[in-house]
Coordinates of C-alpha atoms in Angstrom, one line a residue:
M888 CA -67.5 -13.2 27.9
P889 CA -66.5 -9.5 27.9
G890 CA -63.1 -7.9 27.4
R891 CA -59.8 -9.5 28.0
G892 CA -61.3 -12.8 29.0
R893 CA -62.7 -13.4 25.5
T894 CA -59.3 -12.6 24.0
A895 CA -57.4 -14.8 26.4
L896 CA -59.9 -17.6 25.8
S897 CA -59.5 -17.4 22.0
V898 CA -55.7 -17.4 22.2
G899 CA -55.8 -20.2 24.7
V900 CA -58.0 -22.4 22.4
A901 CA -55.7 -21.7 19.5
A902 CA -52.6 -22.6 21.5
L903 CA -54.4 -25.8 22.7
G904 CA -55.1 -26.7 19.1
I905 CA -51.4 -26.4 18.2
V906 CA -50.5 -28.5 21.2
V907 CA -53.0 -31.2 20.2
L908 CA -51.8 -31.2 16.7
H909 CA -48.2 -31.5 17.8
F910 CA -48.7 -34.4 20.2
G911 CA -51.0 -36.1 17.7
A912 CA -48.2 -36.0 15.1
M913 CA -45.7 -37.2 17.6
T914 CA -47.9 -40.1 18.6
A915 CA -48.2 -41.1 14.9
T916 CA -44.5 -41.2 14.5
T917 CA -42.8 -44.6 14.8
L918 CA -39.1 -44.7 15.7
V919 CA -37.3 -47.9 15.2
P920 CA -34.1 -48.3 17.1
G921 CA -31.2 -49.4 14.9
G922 CA -33.3 -49.0 11.8
V923 CA -31.6 -47.6 8.8
V924 CA -28.1 -46.2 9.5
M925 CA -27.5 -43.2 7.3
N926 CA -24.7 -40.7 7.1
P927 CA -26.0 -37.4 8.3
G928 CA -24.1 -35.5 5.7
L929 CA -26.1 -37.3 2.9
H930 CA -29.5 -36.4 4.3
P931 CA -31.2 -33.7 2.1
V932 CA -32.5 -31.8 5.2
Q933 CA -29.8 -30.9 7.7
P934 CA -31.0 -30.9 11.4
L935 CA -30.1 -27.2 11.9
N936 CA -32.0 -26.2 8.8
L937 CA -35.0 -28.2 9.9
A938 CA -34.9 -26.6 13.4
R939 CA -34.8 -23.1 11.7
V940 CA -37.8 -23.9 9.5
V941 CA -39.8 -25.3 12.5
G942 CA -38.9 -22.2 14.6
L943 CA -39.9 -19.9 11.8
V944 CA -43.2 -21.6 11.2
T945 CA -43.9 -21.6 15.0
A946 CA -43.1 -17.9 15.3
T947 CA -45.3 -17.1 12.3
I948 CA -48.2 -19.0 13.9
V949 CA -47.8 -17.1 17.2
V950 CA -47.5 -13.7 15.4
A951 CA -50.7 -14.5 13.4
L952 CA -52.6 -15.5 16.6
V953 CA -51.6 -12.3 18.4
A954 CA -52.4 -10.2 15.3
A955 CA -55.8 -11.9 15.0
A956 CA -56.6 -11.3 18.6
L957 CA -55.5 -7.6 18.4
L958 CA -57.5 -7.1 15.2
D959 CA -60.6 -8.6 16.8
R960 CA -60.2 -6.3 19.8
L961 CA -59.6 -3.3 17.6
L962 CA -62.7 -4.0 15.4
T963 CA -64.8 -4.6 18.5
D964 CA -63.7 -1.2 19.9
L965 CA -64.2 0.4 16.5
R966 CA -67.8 -1.0 16.3
G967 CA -68.5 0.6 19.7
L968 CA -67.0 3.9 18.6
T969 CA -69.1 4.0 15.4
Q970 CA -72.3 3.3 17.4
A971 CA -71.4 6.0 19.9
T972 CA -70.7 8.4 17.0
R973 CA -74.0 7.7 15.4
K974 CA -75.8 8.3 18.6
G975 CA -73.8 11.5 19.2
I976 CA -74.7 12.7 15.7
A977 CA -78.4 11.9 16.2
S978 CA -78.5 13.7 19.5
S979 CA -76.6 16.6 18.1
V980 CA -79.1 16.9 15.2
A981 CA -82.0 16.7 17.7
T982 CA -80.4 19.3 19.9
D983 CA -79.8 21.6 16.9
A984 CA -83.4 21.3 15.8
A985 CA -84.7 22.1 19.3
A986 CA -82.3 25.1 19.6
R987 CA -83.5 26.4 16.3
S988 CA -87.2 26.1 17.3
I989 CA -86.4 28.0 20.6
V990 CA -84.6 30.7 18.7
R991 CA -87.5 31.0 16.2
A992 CA -89.9 31.3 19.1
I993 CA -87.8 34.0 20.8
V994 CA -87.2 35.9 17.6
G995 CA -90.9 35.6 16.7
R996 CA -92.0 37.1 20.1
G997 CA -89.5 40.0 19.7
R998 CA -91.0 41.0 16.4
A999 CA -94.6 41.0 17.7

């Protein structure tokens, strides 16, 4: 799959993996109504702090996915650039050699 389609596919699969993990964890969670009544002030992790941590982890994952997709795209472009450069250098060397042989032939004829 060429170009942006491959990048979109890889990001989509990564996002799908996150969604599957999320819903898998939520399915494994058991909530019991009226279970243990606890004073929220005594809980070691405050709900707002938990929300901040979850948001930070989610943002980190998204940034890592975007960075990985961009790095993959950059390396793919860089590979093409290096191959084009090698071909350019090879053709330049061949052209220079041909030009030198033509100049030698012309200079050789002028002397004779």
